[in-house]
Coordinates of C-alpha atoms and ligand atoms in Angstrom, one line a residue:
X1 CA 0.0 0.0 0.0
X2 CA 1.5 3.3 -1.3
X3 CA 1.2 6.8 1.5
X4 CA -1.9 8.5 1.0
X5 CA -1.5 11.5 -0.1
X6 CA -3.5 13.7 2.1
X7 CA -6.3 16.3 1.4
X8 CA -6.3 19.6 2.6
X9 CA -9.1 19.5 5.7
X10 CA -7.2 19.0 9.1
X11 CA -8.3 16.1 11.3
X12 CA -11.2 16.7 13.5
X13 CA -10.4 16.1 17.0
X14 CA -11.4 13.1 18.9
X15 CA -13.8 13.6 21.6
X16 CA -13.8 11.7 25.0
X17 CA -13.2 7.8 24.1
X18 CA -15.8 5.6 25.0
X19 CA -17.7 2.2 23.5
X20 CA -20.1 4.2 22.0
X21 CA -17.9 7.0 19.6
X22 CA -14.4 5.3 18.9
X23 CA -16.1 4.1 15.7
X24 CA -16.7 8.0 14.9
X25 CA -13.3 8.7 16.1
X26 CA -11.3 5.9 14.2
X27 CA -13.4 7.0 10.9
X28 CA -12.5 10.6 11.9
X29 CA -8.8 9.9 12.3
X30 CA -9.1 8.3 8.8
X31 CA -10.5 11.0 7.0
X32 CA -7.3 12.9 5.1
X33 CA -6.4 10.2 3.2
X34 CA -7.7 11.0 -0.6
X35 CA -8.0 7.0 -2.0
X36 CA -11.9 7.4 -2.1
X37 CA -12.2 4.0 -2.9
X38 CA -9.5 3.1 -0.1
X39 CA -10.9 5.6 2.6
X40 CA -14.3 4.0 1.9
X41 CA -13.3 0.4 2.8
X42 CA -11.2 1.2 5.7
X43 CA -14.4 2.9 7.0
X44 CA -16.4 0.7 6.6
X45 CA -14.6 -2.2 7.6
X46 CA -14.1 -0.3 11.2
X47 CA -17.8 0.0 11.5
X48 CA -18.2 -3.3 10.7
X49 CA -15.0 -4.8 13.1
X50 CA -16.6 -2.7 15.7
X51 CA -20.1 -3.4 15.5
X52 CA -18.8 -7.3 15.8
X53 CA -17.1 -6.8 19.1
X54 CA -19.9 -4.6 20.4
X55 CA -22.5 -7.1 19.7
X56 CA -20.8 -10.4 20.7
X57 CA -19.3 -7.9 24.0
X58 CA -15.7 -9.6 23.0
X59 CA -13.6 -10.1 26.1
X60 CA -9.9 -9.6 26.1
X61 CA -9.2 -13.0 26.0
X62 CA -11.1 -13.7 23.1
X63 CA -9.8 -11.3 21.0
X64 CA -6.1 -12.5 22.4
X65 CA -6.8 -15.8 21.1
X66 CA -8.0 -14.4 17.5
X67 CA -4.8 -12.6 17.3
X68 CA -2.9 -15.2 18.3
X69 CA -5.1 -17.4 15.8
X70 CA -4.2 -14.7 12.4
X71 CA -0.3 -14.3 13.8
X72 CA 0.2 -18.3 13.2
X73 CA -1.9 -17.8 10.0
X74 CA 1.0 -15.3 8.9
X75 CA 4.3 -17.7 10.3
X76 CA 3.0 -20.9 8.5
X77 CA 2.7 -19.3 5.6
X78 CA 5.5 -18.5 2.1
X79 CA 5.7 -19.3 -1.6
X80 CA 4.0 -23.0 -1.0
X81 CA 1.6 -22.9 1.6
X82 CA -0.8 -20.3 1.2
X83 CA -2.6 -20.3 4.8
X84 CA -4.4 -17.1 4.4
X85 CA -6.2 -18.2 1.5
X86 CA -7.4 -21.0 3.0
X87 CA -8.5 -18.7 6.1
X88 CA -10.7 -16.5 3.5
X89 CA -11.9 -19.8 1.6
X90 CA -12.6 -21.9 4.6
X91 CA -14.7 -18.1 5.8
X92 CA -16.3 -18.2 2.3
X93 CA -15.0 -14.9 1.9
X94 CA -13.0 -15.8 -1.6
X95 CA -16.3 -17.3 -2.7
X96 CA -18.4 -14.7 -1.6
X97 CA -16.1 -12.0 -3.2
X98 CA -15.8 -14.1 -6.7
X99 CA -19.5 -13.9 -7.1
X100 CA -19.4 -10.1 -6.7
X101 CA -16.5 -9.5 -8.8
X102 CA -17.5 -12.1 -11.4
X103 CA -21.1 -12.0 -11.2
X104 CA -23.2 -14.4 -13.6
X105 CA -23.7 -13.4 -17.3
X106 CA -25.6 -15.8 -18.7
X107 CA -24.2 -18.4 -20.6
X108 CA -20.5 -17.6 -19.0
X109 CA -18.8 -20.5 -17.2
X110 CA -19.2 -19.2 -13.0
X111 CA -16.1 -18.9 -11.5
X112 CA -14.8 -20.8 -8.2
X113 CA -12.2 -20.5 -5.5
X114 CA -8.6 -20.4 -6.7
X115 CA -7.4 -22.5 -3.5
X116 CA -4.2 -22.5 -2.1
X117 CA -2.2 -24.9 -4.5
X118 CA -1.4 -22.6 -7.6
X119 CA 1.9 -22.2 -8.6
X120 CA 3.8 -19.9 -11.3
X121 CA 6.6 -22.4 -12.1
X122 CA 4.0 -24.6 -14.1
X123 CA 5.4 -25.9 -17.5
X124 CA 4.3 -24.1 -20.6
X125 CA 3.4 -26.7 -23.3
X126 CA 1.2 -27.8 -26.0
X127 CA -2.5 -29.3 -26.3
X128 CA -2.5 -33.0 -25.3
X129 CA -0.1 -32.7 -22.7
X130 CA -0.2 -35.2 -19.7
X131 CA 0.0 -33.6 -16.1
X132 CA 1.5 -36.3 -14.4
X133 CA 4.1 -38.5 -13.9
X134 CA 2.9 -41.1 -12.0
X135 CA 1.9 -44.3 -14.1
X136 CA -0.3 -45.6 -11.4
X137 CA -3.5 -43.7 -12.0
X138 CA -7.0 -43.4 -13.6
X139 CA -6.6 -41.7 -16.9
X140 CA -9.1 -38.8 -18.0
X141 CA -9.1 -37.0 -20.9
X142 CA -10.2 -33.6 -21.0
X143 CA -11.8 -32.5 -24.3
X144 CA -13.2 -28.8 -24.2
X145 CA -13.7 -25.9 -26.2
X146 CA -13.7 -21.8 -24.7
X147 CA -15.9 -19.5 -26.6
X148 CA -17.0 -15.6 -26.3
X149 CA -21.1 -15.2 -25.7
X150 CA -21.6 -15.2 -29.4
X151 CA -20.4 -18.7 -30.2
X152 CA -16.9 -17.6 -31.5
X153 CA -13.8 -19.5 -30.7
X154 CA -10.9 -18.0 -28.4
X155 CA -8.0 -19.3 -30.3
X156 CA -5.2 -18.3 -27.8
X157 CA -6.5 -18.1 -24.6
X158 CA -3.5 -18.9 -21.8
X159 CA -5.1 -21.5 -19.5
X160 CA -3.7 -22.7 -16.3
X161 CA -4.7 -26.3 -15.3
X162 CA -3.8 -28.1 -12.3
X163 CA -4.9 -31.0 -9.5
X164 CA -3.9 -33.2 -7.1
X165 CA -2.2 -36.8 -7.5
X166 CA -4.0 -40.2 -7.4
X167 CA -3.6 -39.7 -4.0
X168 CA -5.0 -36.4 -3.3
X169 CA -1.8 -34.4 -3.1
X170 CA -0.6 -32.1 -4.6
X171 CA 2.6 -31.2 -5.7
X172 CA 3.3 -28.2 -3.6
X173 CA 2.6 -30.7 -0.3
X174 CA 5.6 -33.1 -1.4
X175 CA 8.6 -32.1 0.5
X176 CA 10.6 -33.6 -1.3
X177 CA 9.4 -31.8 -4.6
X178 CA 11.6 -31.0 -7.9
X179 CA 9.5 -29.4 -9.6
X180 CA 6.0 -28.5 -11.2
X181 CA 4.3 -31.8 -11.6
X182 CA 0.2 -32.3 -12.3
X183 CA 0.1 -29.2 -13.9
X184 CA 0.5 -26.8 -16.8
X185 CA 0.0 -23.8 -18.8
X186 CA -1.4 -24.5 -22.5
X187 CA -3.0 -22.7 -25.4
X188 CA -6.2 -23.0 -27.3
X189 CA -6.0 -23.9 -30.6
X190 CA -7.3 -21.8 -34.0
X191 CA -10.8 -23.3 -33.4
X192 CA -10.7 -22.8 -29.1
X193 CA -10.0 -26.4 -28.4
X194 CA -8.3 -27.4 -25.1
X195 CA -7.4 -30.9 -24.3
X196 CA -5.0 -32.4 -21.6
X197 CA -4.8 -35.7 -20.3
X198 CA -5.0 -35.8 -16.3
X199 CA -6.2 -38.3 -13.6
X200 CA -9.5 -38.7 -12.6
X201 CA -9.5 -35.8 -9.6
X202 CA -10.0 -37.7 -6.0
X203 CA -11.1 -36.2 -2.7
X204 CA -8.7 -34.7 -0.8
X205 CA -8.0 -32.7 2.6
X206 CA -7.2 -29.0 2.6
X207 CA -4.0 -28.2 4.6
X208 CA -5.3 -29.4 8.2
X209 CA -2.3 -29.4 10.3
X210 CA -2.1 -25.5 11.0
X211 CA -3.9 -22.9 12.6
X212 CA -7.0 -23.2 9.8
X213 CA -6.9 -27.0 10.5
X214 CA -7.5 -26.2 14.3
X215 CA -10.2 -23.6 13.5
X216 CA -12.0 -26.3 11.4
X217 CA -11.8 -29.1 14.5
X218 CA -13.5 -26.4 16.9
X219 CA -16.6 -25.6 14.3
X220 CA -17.1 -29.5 14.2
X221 CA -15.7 -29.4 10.2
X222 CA -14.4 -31.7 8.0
X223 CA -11.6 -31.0 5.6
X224 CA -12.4 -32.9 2.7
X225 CA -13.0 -31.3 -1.0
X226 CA -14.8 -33.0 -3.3
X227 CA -12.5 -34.5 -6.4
X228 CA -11.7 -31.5 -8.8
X229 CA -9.5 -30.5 -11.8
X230 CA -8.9 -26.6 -11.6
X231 CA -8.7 -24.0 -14.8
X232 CA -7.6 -20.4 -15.0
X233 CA -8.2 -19.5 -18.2
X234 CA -7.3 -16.0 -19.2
X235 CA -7.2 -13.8 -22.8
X236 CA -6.6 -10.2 -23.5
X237 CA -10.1 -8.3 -23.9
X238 CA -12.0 -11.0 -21.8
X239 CA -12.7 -11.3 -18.0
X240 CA -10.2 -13.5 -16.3
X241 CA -11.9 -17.1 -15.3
X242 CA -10.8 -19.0 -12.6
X243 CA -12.7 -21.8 -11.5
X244 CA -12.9 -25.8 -11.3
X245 CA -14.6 -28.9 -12.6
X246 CA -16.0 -31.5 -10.0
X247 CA -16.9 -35.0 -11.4
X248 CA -20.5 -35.8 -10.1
X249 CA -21.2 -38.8 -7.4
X250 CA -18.8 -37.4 -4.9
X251 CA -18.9 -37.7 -1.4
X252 CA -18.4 -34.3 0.0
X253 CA -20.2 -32.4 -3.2
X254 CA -22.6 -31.2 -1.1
X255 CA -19.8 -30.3 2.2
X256 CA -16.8 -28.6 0.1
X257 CA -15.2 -27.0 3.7
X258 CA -14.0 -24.0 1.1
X259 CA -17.8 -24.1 -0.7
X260 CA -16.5 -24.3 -4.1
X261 CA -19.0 -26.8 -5.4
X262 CA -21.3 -24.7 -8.4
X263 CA -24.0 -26.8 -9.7
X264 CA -22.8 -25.6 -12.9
X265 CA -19.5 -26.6 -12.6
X266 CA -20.6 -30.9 -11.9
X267 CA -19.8 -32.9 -14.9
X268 CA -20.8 -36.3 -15.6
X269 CA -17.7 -38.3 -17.2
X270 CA -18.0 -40.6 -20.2
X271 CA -15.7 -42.7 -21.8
X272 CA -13.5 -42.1 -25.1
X273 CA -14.9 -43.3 -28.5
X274 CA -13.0 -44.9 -31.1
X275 CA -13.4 -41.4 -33.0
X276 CA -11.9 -39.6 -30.0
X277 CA -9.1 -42.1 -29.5
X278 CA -7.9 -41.7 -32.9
X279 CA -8.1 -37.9 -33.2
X280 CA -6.2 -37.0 -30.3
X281 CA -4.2 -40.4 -29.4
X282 CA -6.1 -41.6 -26.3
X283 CA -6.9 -44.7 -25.6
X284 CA -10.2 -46.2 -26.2
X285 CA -12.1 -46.6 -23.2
X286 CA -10.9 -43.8 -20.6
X287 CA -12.6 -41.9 -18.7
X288 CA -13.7 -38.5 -20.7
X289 CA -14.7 -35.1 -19.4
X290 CA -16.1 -33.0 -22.4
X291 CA -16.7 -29.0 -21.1
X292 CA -17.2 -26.0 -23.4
X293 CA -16.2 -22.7 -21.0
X294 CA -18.0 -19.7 -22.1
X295 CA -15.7 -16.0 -21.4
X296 CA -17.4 -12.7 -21.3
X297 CA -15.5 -9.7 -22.8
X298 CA -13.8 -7.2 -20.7
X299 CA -16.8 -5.1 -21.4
X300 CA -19.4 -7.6 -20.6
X301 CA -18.4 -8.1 -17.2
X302 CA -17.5 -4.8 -16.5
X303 CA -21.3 -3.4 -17.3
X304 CA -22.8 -6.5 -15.4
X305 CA -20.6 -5.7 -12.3
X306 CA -21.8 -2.3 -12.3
X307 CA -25.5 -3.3 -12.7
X308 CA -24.9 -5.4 -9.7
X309 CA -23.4 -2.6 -7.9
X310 CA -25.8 0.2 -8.6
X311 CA -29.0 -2.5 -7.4
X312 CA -26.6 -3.0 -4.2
X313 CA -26.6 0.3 -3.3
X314 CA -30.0 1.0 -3.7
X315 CA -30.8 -1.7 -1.6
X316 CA -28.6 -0.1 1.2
X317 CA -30.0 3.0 0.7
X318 CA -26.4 5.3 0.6
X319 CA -26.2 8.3 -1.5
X320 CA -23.3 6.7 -4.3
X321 CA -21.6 7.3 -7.2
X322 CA -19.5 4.6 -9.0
X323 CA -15.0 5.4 -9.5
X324 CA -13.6 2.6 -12.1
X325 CA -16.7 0.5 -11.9
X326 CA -16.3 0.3 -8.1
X327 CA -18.8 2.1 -5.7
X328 CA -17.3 5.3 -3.2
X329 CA -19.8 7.9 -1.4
X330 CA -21.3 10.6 -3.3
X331 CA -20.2 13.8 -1.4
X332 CA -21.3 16.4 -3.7
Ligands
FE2_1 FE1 -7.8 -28.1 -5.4

């Protein structure tokens, strides 16, 4: 976060501290800073932080044990284990603020939770690639095709694919790791085609021995996701997509502890036909998952975000005018 630069009003004094005004007086304190959008969260956040200890009448020791709780979120975390994600996920706060930034336009594949197992270091290859290493697994071949709204291929598009082992691991939670392995970054074709060849996803637990995996034991919560393949799928002039495919039948569809699970998103695999196995070199027989994603334009998403955020506001009833597409109080 870059200084503020401040605006010219001084800061109006505190009064007297007591239960009842430090909201006014944090807000107050606040008030130079010139981010609109920035000032706007902070205060809002603070009303809302405040309104939560008011109403639950948080005792010292309570709020001692959540600070202690989000300072061993921060230590167990770096580049490969992404513990604060999995806080917000596990909160569904990552879903929650998906569907506002990605809201639904019709056709367009929903997006999901990005999770905590993406990495940057993923090899970048061509169509018909296969993800892992390991022999000892259920082949699927993933046939699919991304389109624009119309019905128009995206020939191009830079899609990130990953998922766990046979197992349920992924790569990331091997210590011994050497590199990127059950995953990769590949390219639609002319036409928009996308195929890989991966495993058939399993269930698998979310990190559960740190402080996220304690704070799921005390709410009486499983860890277990439901089997899933994950795609980022991204292309100049179109809305970023990152979401997942879950095969349908699993056990914890309807309990994802990170509430991924989109009914849109549940595919029903089939099995490759002779025509399939000898256009793309895959054996007869395995399992199939066939998926057409749909992207919305830059534009597209931009104007439906907006809708969304102008019927929001009404709702709440604040006097608001909308910077960049994002909503800050109308002053004037
Ligand atoms: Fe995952």
């Amino acid at each position: 976060m870059e200084r503020c630069a401040p605006v010219e009003n001084a800061i109006p004094p505190m009064t007297d501290l007591t239960a009842d005004n430090i909201t006014e007086n944090v807000v107050a304190i606040n008030s130079t800073c010139s981010d609109a959008r920035g000032k706007f969260i902070f205060e809002r956040a603070v009303h809302h932080l405040h309104d939560f200890a008011r109403e639950v009448r948080l005792s010292s020791e309570e709020w001692m044990i959540g600070i202690n709780f989000l300072t061993k979120v921060g230590q167990i975390s770096d580049d490969l284990r992404a513990e604060m994600i999995l806080l917000s996920d596990t909160l569904g706060l990552s879903m929650l603020v998906d569907s506002i930034d990605h809201p639904r336009i019709g056709e367009v594949t929903e997006g999901t939770v990005l999770g905590p197992f993406h990495t940057h270091d993923a090899p970048d290859t061509d169509l018909g690639y296969t993800l892992h290493g390991d022999p000892d697994v259920t082949r699927l071949f993933v046939l699919s095709t991304v389109k624009d709204t119309k019905g128009n291929p995206i020939a191009d598009a830079k899609v990130d694919v990953w998922e766990g082992d046979s197992h349920g691991f992924y790569d990331v939670q091997n210590f011994n790791r050497q590199g990127p392995d059950g995953r990769a970054v590949l390219h639609t074709n002319s036409e928009g085609m996308l195929f890989f060849n991966a495993i058939v996803p399993v269930p698998y637990p979310i990190p559960d021995d740190g402080p996220v995996g304690a704070m799921l034991r005390f709410l009486n919560r499983h860890p277990n996701r439901p089997g899933h393949i994950h795609v980022m799928l991204q292309k100049d002039g179109y809305d970023k997509l990152t979401t997942a495919l879950y095969p349908r039948g699993d056990p914890f569809e309807t309990s994802d502890p990170v509430f991924g699970v989109k009914e849109s998103l549940i595919v029903d695999l089939g099995e490759v036909d002779d025509e399939i196995a000898e256009n793309y070199g895959v054996k007869k027989g395995t399992a199939l998952l066939k998926y057409n994603f749909v992207l919305a334009t830059d534009e597209e998403a931009r104007a439906m975000r907006e809708k969304k955020a102008i019927e929001a506001m009404k709702k709440q009833n604040r006097k608001m005018k909308m910077l960049n597409g994002l909503p800050i109080p109308d002053l004037d």
